[in-house]
mmCIF file of C-alpha atoms in Angstrom:
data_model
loop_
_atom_site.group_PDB
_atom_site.id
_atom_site.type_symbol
_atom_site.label_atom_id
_atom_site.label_comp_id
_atom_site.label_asym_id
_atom_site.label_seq_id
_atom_site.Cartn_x
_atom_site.Cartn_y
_atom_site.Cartn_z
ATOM 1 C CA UNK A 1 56.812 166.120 -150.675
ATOM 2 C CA UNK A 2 59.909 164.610 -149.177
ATOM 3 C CA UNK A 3 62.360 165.350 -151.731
ATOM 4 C CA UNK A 4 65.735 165.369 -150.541
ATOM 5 C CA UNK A 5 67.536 168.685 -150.288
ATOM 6 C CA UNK A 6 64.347 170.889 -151.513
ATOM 7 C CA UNK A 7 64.590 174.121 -149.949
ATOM 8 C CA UNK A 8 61.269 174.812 -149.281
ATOM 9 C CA UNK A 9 60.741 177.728 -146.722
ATOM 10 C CA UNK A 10 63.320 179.530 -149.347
ATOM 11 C CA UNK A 11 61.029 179.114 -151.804
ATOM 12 C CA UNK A 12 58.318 180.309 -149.204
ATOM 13 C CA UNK A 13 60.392 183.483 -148.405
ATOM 14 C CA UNK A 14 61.167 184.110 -151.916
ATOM 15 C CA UNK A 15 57.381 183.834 -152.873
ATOM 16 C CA UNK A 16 56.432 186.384 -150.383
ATOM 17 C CA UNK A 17 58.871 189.019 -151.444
ATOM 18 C CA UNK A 18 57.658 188.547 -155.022
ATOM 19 C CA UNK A 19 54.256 188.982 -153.976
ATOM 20 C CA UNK A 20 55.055 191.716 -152.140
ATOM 21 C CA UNK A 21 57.003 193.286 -155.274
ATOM 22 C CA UNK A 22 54.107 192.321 -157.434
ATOM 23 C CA UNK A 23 50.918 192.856 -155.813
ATOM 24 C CA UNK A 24 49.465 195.558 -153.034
ATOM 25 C CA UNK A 25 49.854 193.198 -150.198
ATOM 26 C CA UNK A 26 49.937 194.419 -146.620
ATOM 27 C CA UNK A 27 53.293 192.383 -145.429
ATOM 28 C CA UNK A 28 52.349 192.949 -141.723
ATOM 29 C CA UNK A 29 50.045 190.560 -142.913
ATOM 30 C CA UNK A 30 51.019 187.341 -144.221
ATOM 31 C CA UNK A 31 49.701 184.244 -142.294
ATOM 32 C CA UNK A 32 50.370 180.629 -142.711
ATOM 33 C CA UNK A 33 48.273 177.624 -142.339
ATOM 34 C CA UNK A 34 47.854 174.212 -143.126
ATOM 35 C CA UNK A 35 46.790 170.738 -142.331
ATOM 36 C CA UNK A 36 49.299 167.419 -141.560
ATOM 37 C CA UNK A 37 52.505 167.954 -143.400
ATOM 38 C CA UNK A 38 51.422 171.309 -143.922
ATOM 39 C CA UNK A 39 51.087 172.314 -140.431
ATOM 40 C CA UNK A 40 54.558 171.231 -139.462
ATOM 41 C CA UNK A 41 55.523 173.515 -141.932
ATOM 42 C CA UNK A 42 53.336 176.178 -140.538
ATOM 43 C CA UNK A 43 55.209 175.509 -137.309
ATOM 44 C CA UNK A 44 58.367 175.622 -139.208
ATOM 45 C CA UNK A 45 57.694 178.948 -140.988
ATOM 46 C CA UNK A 46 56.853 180.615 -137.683
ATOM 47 C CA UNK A 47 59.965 179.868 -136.791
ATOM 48 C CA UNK A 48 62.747 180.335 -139.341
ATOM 49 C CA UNK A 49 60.215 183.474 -141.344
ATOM 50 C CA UNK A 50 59.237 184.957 -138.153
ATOM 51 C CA UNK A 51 60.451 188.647 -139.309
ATOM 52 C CA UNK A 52 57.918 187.814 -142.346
ATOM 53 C CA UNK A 53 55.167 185.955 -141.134
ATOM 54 C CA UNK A 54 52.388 187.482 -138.849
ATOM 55 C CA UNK A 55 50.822 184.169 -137.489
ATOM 56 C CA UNK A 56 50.326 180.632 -137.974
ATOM 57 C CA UNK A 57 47.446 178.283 -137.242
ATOM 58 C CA UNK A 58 48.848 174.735 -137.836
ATOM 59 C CA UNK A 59 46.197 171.828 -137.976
ATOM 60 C CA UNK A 60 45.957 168.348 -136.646
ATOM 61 C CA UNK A 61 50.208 168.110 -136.368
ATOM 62 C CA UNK A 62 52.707 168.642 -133.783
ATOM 63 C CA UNK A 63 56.846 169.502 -133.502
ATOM 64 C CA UNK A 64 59.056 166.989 -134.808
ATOM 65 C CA UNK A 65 60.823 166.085 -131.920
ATOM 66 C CA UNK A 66 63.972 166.639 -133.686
ATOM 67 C CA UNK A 67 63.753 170.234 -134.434
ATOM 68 C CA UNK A 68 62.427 171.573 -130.984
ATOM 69 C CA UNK A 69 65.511 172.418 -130.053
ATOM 70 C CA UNK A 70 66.494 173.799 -133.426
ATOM 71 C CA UNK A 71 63.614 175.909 -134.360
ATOM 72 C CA UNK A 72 63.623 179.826 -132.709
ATOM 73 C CA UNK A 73 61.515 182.262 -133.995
ATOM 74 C CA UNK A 74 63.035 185.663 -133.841
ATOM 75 C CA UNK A 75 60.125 187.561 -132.656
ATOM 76 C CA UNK A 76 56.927 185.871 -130.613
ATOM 77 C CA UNK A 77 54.719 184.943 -133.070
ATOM 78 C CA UNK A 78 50.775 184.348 -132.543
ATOM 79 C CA UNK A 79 50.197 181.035 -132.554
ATOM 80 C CA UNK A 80 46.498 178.960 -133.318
ATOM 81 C CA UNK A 81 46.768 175.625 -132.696
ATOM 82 C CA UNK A 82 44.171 173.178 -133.534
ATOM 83 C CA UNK A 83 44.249 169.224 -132.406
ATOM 84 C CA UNK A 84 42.298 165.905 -132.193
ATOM 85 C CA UNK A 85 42.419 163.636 -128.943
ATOM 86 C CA UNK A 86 41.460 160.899 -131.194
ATOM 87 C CA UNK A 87 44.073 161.353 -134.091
ATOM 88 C CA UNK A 88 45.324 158.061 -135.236
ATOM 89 C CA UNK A 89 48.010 159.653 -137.164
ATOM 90 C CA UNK A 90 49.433 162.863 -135.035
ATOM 91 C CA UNK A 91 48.547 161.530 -131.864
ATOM 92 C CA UNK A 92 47.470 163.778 -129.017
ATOM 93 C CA UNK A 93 50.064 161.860 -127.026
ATOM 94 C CA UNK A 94 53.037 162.610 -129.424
ATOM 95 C CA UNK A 95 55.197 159.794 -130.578
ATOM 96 C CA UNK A 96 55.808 157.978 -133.993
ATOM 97 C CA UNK A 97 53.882 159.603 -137.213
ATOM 98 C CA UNK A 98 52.211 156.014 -138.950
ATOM 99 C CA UNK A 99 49.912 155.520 -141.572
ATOM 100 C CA UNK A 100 49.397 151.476 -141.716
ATOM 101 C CA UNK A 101 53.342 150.254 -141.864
ATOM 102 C CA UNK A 102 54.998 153.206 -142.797
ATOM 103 C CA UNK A 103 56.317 155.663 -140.112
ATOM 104 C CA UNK A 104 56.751 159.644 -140.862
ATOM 105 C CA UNK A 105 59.719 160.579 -137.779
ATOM 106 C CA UNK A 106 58.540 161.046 -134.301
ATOM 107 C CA UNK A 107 56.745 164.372 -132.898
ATOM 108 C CA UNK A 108 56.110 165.773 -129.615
ATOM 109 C CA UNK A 109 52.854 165.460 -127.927
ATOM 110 C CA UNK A 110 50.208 168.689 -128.095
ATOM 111 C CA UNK A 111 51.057 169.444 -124.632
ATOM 112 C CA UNK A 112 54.397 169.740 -125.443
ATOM 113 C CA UNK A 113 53.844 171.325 -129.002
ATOM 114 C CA UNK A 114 51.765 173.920 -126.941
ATOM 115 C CA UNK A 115 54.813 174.925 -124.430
ATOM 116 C CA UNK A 116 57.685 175.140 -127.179
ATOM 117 C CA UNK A 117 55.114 178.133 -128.435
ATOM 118 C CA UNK A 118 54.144 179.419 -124.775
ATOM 119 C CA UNK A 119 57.894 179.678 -124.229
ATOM 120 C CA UNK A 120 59.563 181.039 -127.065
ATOM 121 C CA UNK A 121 56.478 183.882 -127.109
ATOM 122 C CA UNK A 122 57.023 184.189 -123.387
ATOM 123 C CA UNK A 123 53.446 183.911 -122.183
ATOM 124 C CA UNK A 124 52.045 183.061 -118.894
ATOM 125 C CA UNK A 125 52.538 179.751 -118.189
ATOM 126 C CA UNK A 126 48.509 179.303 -116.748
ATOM 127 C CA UNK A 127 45.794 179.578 -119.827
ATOM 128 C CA UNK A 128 42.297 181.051 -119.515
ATOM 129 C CA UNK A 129 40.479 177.245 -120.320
ATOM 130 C CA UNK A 130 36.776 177.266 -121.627
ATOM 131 C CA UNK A 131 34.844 174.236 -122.541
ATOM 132 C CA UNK A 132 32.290 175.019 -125.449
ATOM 133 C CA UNK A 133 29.259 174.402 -125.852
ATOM 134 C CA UNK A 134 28.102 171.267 -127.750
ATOM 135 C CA UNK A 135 26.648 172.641 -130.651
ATOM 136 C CA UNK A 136 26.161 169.185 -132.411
ATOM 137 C CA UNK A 137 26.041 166.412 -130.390
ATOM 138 C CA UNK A 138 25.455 163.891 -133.385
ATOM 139 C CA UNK A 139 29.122 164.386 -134.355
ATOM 140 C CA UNK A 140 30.854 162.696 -131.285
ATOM 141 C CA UNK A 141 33.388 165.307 -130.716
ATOM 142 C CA UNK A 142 33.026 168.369 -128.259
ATOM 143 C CA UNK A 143 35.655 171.536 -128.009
ATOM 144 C CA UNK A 144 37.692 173.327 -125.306
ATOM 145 C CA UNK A 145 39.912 176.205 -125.838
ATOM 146 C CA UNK A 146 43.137 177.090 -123.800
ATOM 147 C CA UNK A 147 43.802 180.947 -124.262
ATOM 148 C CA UNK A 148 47.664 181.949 -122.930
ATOM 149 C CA UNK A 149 47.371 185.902 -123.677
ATOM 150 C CA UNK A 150 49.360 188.708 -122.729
ATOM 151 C CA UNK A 151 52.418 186.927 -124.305
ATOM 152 C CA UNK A 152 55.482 189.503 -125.610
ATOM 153 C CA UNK A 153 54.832 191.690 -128.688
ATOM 154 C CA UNK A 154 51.008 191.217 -127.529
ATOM 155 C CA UNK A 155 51.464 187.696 -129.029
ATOM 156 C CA UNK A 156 48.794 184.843 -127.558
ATOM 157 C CA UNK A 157 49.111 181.173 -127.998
ATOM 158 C CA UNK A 158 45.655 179.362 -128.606
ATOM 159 C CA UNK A 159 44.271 175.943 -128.170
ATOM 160 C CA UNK A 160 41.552 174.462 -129.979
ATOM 161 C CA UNK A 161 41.105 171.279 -128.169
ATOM 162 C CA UNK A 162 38.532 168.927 -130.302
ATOM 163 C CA UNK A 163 37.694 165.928 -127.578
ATOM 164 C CA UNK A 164 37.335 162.565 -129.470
ATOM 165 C CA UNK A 165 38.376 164.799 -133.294
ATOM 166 C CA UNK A 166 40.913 162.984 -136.165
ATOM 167 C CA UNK A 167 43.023 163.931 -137.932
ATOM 168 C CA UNK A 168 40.366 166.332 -139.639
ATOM 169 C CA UNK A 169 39.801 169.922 -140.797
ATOM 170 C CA UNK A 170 36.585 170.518 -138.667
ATOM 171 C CA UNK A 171 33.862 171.859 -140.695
ATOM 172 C CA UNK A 172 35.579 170.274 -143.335
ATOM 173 C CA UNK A 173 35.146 166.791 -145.615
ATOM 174 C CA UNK A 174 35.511 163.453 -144.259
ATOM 175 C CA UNK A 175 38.041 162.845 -146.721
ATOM 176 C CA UNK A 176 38.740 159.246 -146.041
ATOM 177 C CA UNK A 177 36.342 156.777 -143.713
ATOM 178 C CA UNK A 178 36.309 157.367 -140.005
ATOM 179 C CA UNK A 179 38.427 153.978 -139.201
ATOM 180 C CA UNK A 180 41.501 155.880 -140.836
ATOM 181 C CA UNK A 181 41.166 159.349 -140.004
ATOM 182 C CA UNK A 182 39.400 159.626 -137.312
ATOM 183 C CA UNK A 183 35.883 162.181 -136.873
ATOM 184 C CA UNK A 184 35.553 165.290 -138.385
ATOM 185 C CA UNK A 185 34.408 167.619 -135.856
ATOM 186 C CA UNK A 186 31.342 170.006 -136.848
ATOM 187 C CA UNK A 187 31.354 172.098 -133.930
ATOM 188 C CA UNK A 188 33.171 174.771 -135.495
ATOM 189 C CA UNK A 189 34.769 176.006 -139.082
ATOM 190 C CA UNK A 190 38.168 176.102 -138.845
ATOM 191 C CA UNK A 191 38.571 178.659 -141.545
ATOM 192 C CA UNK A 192 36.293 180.812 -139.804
ATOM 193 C CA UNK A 193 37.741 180.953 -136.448
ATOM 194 C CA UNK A 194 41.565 180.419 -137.962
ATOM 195 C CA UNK A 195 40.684 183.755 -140.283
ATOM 196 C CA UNK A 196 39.233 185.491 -137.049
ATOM 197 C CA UNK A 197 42.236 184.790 -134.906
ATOM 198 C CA UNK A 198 44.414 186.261 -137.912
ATOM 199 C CA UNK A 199 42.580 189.138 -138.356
ATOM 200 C CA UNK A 200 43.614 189.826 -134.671
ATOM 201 C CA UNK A 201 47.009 189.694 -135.350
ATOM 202 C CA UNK A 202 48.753 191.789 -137.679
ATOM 203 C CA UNK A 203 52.600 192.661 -137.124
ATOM 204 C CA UNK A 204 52.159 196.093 -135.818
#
C-alpha cells in the first residue's frame, strides 16, 4: 500500500526479531521475495536489512530511479533477479511504472537494476550467460541466465532473463488476460529455482 509515512521495512525488521525470539528460526537464514511492489521492496530490504537478510529474489520489478543512489546494503547480498522483455508494466527498458493512466514513479531499466547489485556486491563485471533450453515452445517465451559469481562474501548476482515474459510469476497463474500483463512463462517455476538459489546462500 502507499500509505504515507508507513514504516514498513521497520515493521519488517521488527517481525524478524520477533520471530526469531519466538520460534527456532535459523537467522542466517531469512530470505525475501516478492512480485511487483513486492519486489521493489525485496530490493529495498536487501539494502537497508542487509545485516538481517540472507538473499533476495525480486520478481518482474526494477530500482526506483530515485533511490539508486540512496540504497547501500552493508554487506553484499546474493541477489536473484527475475525479468520479462515483454513487461508492459516494469519495462525491460526502465522508465515510467503505468497501468492504463495512472503512473507508479519511474525505475531503472534491468540492465541497470542488474549493475547497482553487481556493484555494491563487487562482482566481476563479465557474467557466465547460458541460453536454456526451450522446454515449452507453446508458451512464446524462452529463458537465458546471466551468472556474475565470485562476488565478495561469496555473494553472486543472477539473471533470469524470460525473452518475450510479462509481468508474470512463471509457473504461476495468468492472473489477468495476456493484453494487460503480458505471458506467463512455463519454462521454469520460479519458486523452485528462487528456493534453490536460497538454499545456496545462507549468511555464513
Amino acid at each position: 500500500s502507499h500509505v504515507e509515512n508507513t514504516d514498513d521495512v521497520g515493521f519488517i525488521s521488527a517481525l524478524i526479531d520477533r520471530l526469531s525470539d519466538e520460534l527456532n528460526i535459523d537467522a542466517g537464514r531469512v530470505y525475501i521475495t516478492g512480485i511487483s511492489n513486492g519486489g521493489m521492496m525485496s530490493h529495498r530490504l536487501g539494502c537497508e536489512l542487509s545485516q538481517k537478510i540472507a538473499a533476495i529474489s525480486p520478481v518482474a520489478s526494477n530500482i526506483p530511479v530515485n533511490m539508486a543512489s540512496v540504497w547501500s546494503p552493508s554487506r553484499p547480498v546474493p541477489v536473484l533477479i527475475i525479468n520479462g522483455t515483454e513487461d508492459p508494466l516494469e519495462r525491460w527498458e526502465g522508465g515510467e511504472i503505468r497501468l492504463g493512466r495512472q503512473t507508479f514513479g519511474v525505475v531503472l531499466s534491468v540492465a541497470d537494476t542488474v549493475k547497482f547489485w553487481v556493484e555494491k556486491d563487487r562482482c566481476p563485471s563479465s557474467p557466465v550467460v547460458t541460453q536454456l533450453p526451450d522446454k515449452d515452445p507453446a508458451d512464446g517465451t524462452t529463458v537465458w541466465t546471466e551468472v556474475y559469481g565470485g562476488c565478495e562474501g561469496g555473494a553472486e548476482v543472477v539473471l533470469y532473463a524470460i525473452e518475450g515474459g510479462g509481468h508474470t510469476w512463471p509457473g504461476g497463474l495468468q492472473y489477468l488476460p495476456e493484453a494487460i500483463i503480458g505471458k506467463t512463462s512455463r519454462e521454469f517455476n520460479a519458486g523452485e529455482v528462487i528456493w534453490q538459489f536460497f538454499k545456496e546462500h545462507p549468511v555464513e
